[in-house]
JSON list of N, CA and C in Angstrom, two decimals:
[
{"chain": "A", "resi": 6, "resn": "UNK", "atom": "N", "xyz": [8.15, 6.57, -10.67]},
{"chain": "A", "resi": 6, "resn": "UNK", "atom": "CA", "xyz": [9.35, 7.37, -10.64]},
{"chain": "A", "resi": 6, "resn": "UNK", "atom": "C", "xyz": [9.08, 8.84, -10.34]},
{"chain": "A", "resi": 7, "resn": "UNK", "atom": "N", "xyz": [7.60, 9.35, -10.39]},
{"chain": "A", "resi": 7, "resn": "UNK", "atom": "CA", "xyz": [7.62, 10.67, -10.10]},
{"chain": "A", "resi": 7, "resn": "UNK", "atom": "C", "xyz": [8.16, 11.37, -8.80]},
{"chain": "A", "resi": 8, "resn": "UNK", "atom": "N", "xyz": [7.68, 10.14, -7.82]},
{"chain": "A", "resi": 8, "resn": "UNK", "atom": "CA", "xyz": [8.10, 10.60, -6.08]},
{"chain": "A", "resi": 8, "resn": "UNK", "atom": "C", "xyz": [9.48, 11.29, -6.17]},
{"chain": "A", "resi": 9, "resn": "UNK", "atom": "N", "xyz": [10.50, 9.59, -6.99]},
{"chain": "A", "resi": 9, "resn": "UNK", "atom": "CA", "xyz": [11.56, 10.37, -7.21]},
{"chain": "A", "resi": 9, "resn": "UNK", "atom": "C", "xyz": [12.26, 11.73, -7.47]},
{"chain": "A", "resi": 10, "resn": "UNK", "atom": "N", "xyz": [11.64, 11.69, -9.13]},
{"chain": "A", "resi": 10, "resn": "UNK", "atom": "CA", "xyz": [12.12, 13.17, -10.11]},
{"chain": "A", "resi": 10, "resn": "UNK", "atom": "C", "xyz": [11.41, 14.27, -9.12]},
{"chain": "A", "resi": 11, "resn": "UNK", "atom": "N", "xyz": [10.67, 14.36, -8.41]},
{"chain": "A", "resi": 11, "resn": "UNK", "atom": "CA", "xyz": [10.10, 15.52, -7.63]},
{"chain": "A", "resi": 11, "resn": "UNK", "atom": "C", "xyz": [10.62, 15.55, -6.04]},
{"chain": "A", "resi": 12, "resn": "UNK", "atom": "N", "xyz": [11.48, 14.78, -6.40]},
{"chain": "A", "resi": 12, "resn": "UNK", "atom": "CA", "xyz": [12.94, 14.89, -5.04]},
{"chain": "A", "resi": 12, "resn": "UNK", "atom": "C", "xyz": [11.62, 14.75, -3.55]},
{"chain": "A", "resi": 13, "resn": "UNK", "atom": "N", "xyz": [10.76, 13.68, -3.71]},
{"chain": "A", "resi": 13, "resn": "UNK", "atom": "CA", "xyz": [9.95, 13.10, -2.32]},
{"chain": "A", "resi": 13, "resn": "UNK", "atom": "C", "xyz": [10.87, 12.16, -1.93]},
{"chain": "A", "resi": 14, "resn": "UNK", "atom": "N", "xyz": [11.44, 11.31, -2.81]},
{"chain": "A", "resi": 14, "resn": "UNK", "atom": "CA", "xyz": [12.20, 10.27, -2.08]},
{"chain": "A", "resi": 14, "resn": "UNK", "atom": "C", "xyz": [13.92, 9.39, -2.66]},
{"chain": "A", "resi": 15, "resn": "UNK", "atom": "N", "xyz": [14.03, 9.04, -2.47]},
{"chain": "A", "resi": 15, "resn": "UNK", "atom": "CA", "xyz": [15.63, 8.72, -3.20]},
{"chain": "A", "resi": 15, "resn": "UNK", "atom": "C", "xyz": [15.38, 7.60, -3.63]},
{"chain": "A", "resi": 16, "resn": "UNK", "atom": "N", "xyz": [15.98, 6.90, -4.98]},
{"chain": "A", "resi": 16, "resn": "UNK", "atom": "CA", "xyz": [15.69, 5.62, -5.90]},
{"chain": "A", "resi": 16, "resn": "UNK", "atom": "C", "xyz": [16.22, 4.47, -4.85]},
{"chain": "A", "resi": 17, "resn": "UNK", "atom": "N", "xyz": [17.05, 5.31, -4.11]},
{"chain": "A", "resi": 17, "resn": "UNK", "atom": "CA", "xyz": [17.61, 4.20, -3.46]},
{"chain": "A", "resi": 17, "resn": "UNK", "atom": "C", "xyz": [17.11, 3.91, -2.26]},
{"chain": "A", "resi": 18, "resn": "UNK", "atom": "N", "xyz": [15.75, 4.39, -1.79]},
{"chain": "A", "resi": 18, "resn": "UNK", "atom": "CA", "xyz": [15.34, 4.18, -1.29]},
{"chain": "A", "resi": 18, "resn": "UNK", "atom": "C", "xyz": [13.64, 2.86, -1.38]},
{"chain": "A", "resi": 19, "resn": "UNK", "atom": "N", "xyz": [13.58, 3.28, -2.76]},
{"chain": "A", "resi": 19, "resn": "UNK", "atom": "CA", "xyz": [12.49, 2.14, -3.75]},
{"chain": "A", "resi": 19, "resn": "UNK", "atom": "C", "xyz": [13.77, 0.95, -3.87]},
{"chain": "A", "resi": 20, "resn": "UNK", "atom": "N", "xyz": [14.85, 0.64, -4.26]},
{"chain": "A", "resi": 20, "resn": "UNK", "atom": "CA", "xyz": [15.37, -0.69, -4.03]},
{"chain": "A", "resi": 20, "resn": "UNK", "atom": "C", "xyz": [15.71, -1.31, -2.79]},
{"chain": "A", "resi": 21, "resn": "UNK", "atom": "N", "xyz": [16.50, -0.45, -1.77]},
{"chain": "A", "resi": 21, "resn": "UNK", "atom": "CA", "xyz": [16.44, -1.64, -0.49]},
{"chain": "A", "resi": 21, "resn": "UNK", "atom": "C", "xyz": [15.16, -1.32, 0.23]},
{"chain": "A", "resi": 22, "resn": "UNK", "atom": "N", "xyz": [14.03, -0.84, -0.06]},
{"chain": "A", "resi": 22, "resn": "UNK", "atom": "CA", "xyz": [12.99, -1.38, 0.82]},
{"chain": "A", "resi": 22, "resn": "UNK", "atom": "C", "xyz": [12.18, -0.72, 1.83]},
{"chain": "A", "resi": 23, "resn": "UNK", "atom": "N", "xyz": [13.17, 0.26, 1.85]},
{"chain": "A", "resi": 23, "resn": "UNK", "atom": "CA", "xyz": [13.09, 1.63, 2.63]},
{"chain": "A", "resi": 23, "resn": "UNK", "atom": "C", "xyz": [11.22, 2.05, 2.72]},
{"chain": "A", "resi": 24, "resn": "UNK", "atom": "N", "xyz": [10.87, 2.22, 0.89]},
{"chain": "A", "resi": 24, "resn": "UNK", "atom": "CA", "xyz": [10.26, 2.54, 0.79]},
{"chain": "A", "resi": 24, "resn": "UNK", "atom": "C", "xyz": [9.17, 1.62, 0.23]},
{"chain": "A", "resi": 25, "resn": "UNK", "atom": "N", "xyz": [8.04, 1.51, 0.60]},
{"chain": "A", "resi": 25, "resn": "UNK", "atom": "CA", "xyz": [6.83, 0.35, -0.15]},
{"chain": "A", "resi": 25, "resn": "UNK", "atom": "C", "xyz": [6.01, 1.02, -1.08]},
{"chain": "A", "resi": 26, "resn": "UNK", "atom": "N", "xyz": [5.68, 0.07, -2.14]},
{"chain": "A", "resi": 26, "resn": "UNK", "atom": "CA", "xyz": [4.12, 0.60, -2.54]},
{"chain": "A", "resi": 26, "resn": "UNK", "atom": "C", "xyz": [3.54, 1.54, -2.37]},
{"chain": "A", "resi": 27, "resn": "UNK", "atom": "N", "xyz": [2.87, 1.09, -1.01]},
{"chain": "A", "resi": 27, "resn": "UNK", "atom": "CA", "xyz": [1.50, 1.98, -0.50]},
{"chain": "A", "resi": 27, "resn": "UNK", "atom": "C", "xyz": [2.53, 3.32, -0.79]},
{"chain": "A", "resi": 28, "resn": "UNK", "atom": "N", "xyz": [3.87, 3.62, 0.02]},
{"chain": "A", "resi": 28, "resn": "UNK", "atom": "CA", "xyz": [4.65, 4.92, -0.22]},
{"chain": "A", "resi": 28, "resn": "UNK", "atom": "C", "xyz": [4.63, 5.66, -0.83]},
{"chain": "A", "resi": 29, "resn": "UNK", "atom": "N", "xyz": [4.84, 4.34, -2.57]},
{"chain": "A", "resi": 29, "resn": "UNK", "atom": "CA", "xyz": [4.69, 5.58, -3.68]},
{"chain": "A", "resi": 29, "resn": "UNK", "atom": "C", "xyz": [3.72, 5.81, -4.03]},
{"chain": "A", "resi": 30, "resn": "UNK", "atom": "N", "xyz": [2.33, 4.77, -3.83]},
{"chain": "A", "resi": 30, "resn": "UNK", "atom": "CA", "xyz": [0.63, 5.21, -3.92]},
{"chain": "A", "resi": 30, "resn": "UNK", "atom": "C", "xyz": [0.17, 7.12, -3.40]},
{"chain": "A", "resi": 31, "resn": "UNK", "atom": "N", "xyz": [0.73, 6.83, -1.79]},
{"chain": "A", "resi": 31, "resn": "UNK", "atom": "CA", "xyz": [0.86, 7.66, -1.26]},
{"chain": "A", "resi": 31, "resn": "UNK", "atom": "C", "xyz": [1.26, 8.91, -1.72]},
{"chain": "A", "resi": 32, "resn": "UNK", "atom": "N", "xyz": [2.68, 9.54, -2.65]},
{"chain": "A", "resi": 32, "resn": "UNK", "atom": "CA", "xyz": [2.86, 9.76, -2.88]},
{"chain": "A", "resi": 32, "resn": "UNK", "atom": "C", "xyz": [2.19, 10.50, -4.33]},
{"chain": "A", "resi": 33, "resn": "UNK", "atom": "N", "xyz": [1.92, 9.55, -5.35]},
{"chain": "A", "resi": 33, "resn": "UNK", "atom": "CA", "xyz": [1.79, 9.35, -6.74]},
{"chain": "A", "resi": 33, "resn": "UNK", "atom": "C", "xyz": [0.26, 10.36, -6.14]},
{"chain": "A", "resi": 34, "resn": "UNK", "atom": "N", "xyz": [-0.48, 9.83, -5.62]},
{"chain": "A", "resi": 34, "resn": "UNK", "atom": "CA", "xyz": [-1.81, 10.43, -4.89]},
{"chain": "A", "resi": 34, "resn": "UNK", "atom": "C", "xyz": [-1.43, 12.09, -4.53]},
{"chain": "A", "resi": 35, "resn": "UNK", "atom": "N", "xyz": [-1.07, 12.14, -3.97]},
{"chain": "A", "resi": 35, "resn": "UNK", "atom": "CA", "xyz": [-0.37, 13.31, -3.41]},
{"chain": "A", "resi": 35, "resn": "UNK", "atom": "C", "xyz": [0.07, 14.13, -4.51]},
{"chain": "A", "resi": 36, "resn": "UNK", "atom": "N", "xyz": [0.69, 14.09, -5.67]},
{"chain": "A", "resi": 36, "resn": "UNK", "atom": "CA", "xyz": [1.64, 14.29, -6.78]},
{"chain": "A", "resi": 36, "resn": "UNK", "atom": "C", "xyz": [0.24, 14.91, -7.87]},
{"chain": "A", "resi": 37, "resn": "UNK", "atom": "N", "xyz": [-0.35, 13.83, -7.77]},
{"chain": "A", "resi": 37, "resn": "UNK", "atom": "CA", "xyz": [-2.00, 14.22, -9.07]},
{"chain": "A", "resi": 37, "resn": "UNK", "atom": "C", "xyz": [-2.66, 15.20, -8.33]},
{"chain": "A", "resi": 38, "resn": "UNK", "atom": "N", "xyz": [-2.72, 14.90, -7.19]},
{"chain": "A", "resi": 38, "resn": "UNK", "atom": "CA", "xyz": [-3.73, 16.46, -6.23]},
{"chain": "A", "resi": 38, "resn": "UNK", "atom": "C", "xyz": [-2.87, 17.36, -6.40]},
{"chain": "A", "resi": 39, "resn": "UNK", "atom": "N", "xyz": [-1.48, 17.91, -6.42]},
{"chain": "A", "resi": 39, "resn": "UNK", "atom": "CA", "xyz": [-0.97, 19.34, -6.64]},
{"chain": "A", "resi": 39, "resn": "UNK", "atom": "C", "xyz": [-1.14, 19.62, -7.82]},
{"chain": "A", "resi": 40, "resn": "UNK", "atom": "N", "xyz": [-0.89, 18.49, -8.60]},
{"chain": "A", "resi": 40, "resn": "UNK", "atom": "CA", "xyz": [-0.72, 18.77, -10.47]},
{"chain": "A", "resi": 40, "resn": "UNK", "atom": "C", "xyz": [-2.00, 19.57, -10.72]},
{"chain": "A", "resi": 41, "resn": "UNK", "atom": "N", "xyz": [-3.19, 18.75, -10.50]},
{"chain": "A", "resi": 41, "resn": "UNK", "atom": "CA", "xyz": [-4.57, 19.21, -10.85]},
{"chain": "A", "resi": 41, "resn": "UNK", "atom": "C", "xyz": [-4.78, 20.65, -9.97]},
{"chain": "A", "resi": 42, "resn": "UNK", "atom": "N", "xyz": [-4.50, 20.67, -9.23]},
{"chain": "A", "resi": 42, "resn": "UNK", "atom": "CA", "xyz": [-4.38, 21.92, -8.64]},
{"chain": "A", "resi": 42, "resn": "UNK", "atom": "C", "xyz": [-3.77, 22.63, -9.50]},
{"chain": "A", "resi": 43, "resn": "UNK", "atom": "N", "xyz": [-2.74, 22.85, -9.71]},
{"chain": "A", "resi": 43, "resn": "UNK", "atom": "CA", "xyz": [-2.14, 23.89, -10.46]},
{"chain": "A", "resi": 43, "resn": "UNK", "atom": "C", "xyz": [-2.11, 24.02, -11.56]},
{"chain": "A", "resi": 44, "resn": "UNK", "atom": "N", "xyz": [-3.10, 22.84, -12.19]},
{"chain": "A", "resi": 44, "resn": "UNK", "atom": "CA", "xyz": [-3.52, 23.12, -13.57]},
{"chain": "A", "resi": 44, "resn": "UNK", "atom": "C", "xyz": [-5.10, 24.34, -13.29]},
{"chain": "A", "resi": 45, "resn": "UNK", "atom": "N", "xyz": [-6.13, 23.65, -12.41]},
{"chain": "A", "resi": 45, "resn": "UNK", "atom": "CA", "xyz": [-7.27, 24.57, -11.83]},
{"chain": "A", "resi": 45, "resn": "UNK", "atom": "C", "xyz": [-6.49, 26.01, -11.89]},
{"chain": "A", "resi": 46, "resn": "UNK", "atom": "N", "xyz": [-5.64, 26.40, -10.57]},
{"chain": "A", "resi": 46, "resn": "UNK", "atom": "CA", "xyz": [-4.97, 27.84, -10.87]},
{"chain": "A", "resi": 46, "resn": "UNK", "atom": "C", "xyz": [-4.76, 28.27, -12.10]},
{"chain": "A", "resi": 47, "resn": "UNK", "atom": "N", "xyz": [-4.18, 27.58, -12.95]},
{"chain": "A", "resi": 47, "resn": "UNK", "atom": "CA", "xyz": [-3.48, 28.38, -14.19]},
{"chain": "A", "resi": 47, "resn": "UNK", "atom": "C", "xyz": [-4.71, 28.67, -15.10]},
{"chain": "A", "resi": 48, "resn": "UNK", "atom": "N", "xyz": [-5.79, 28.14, -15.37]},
{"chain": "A", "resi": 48, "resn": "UNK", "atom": "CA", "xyz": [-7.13, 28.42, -15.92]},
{"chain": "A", "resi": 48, "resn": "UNK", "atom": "C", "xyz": [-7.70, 29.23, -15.23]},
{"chain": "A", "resi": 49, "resn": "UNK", "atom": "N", "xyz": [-7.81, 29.03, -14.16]},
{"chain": "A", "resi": 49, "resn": "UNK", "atom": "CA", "xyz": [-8.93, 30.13, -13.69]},
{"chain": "A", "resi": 49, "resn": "UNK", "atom": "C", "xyz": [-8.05, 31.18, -13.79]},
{"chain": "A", "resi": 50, "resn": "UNK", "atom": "N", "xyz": [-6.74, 31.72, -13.73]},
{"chain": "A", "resi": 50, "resn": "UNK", "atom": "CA", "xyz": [-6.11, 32.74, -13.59]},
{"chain": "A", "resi": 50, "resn": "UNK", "atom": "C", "xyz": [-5.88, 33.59, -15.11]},
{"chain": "A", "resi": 51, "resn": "UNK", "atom": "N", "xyz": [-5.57, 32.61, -15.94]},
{"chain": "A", "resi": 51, "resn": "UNK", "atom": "CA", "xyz": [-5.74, 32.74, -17.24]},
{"chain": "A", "resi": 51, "resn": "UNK", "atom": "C", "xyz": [-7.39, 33.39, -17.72]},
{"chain": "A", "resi": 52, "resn": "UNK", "atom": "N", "xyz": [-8.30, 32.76, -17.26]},
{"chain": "A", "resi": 52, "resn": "UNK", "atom": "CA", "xyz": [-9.63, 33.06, -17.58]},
{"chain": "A", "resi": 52, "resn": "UNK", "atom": "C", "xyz": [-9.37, 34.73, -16.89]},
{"chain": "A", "resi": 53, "resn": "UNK", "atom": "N", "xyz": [-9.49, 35.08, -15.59]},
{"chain": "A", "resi": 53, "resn": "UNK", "atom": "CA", "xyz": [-9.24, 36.07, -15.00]},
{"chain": "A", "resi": 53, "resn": "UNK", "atom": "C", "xyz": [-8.48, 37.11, -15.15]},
{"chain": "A", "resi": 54, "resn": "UNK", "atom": "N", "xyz": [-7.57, 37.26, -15.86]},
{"chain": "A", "resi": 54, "resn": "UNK", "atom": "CA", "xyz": [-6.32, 37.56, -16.76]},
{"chain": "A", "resi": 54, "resn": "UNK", "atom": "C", "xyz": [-6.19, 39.03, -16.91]}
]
């Protein structure tokens, strides 16, 4: 559901089909690389402060 809540894709697009798996893999992948990213920024910036 994250693709969703982070407005990548519409729910209604995960029920008719629109969208597959791999999509939200794709996605979900995509979603943990910014997160961790901007957790990295907020520490090192914090450390730097």
């Amino acid at each position: 559901m994250r693709p969703v809540l982070r407005n990548l894709c519409r729910y209604e697009s995960l029920i008719d089909g629109s969208i597959d798996l791999v999509d939200v893999a794709r996605m979900n992948d995509a979603l943990d690389v910014q997160d961790e990213n901007a957790a990295r920024y907020r520490e090192a910036t914090k450390s730097n402060g």
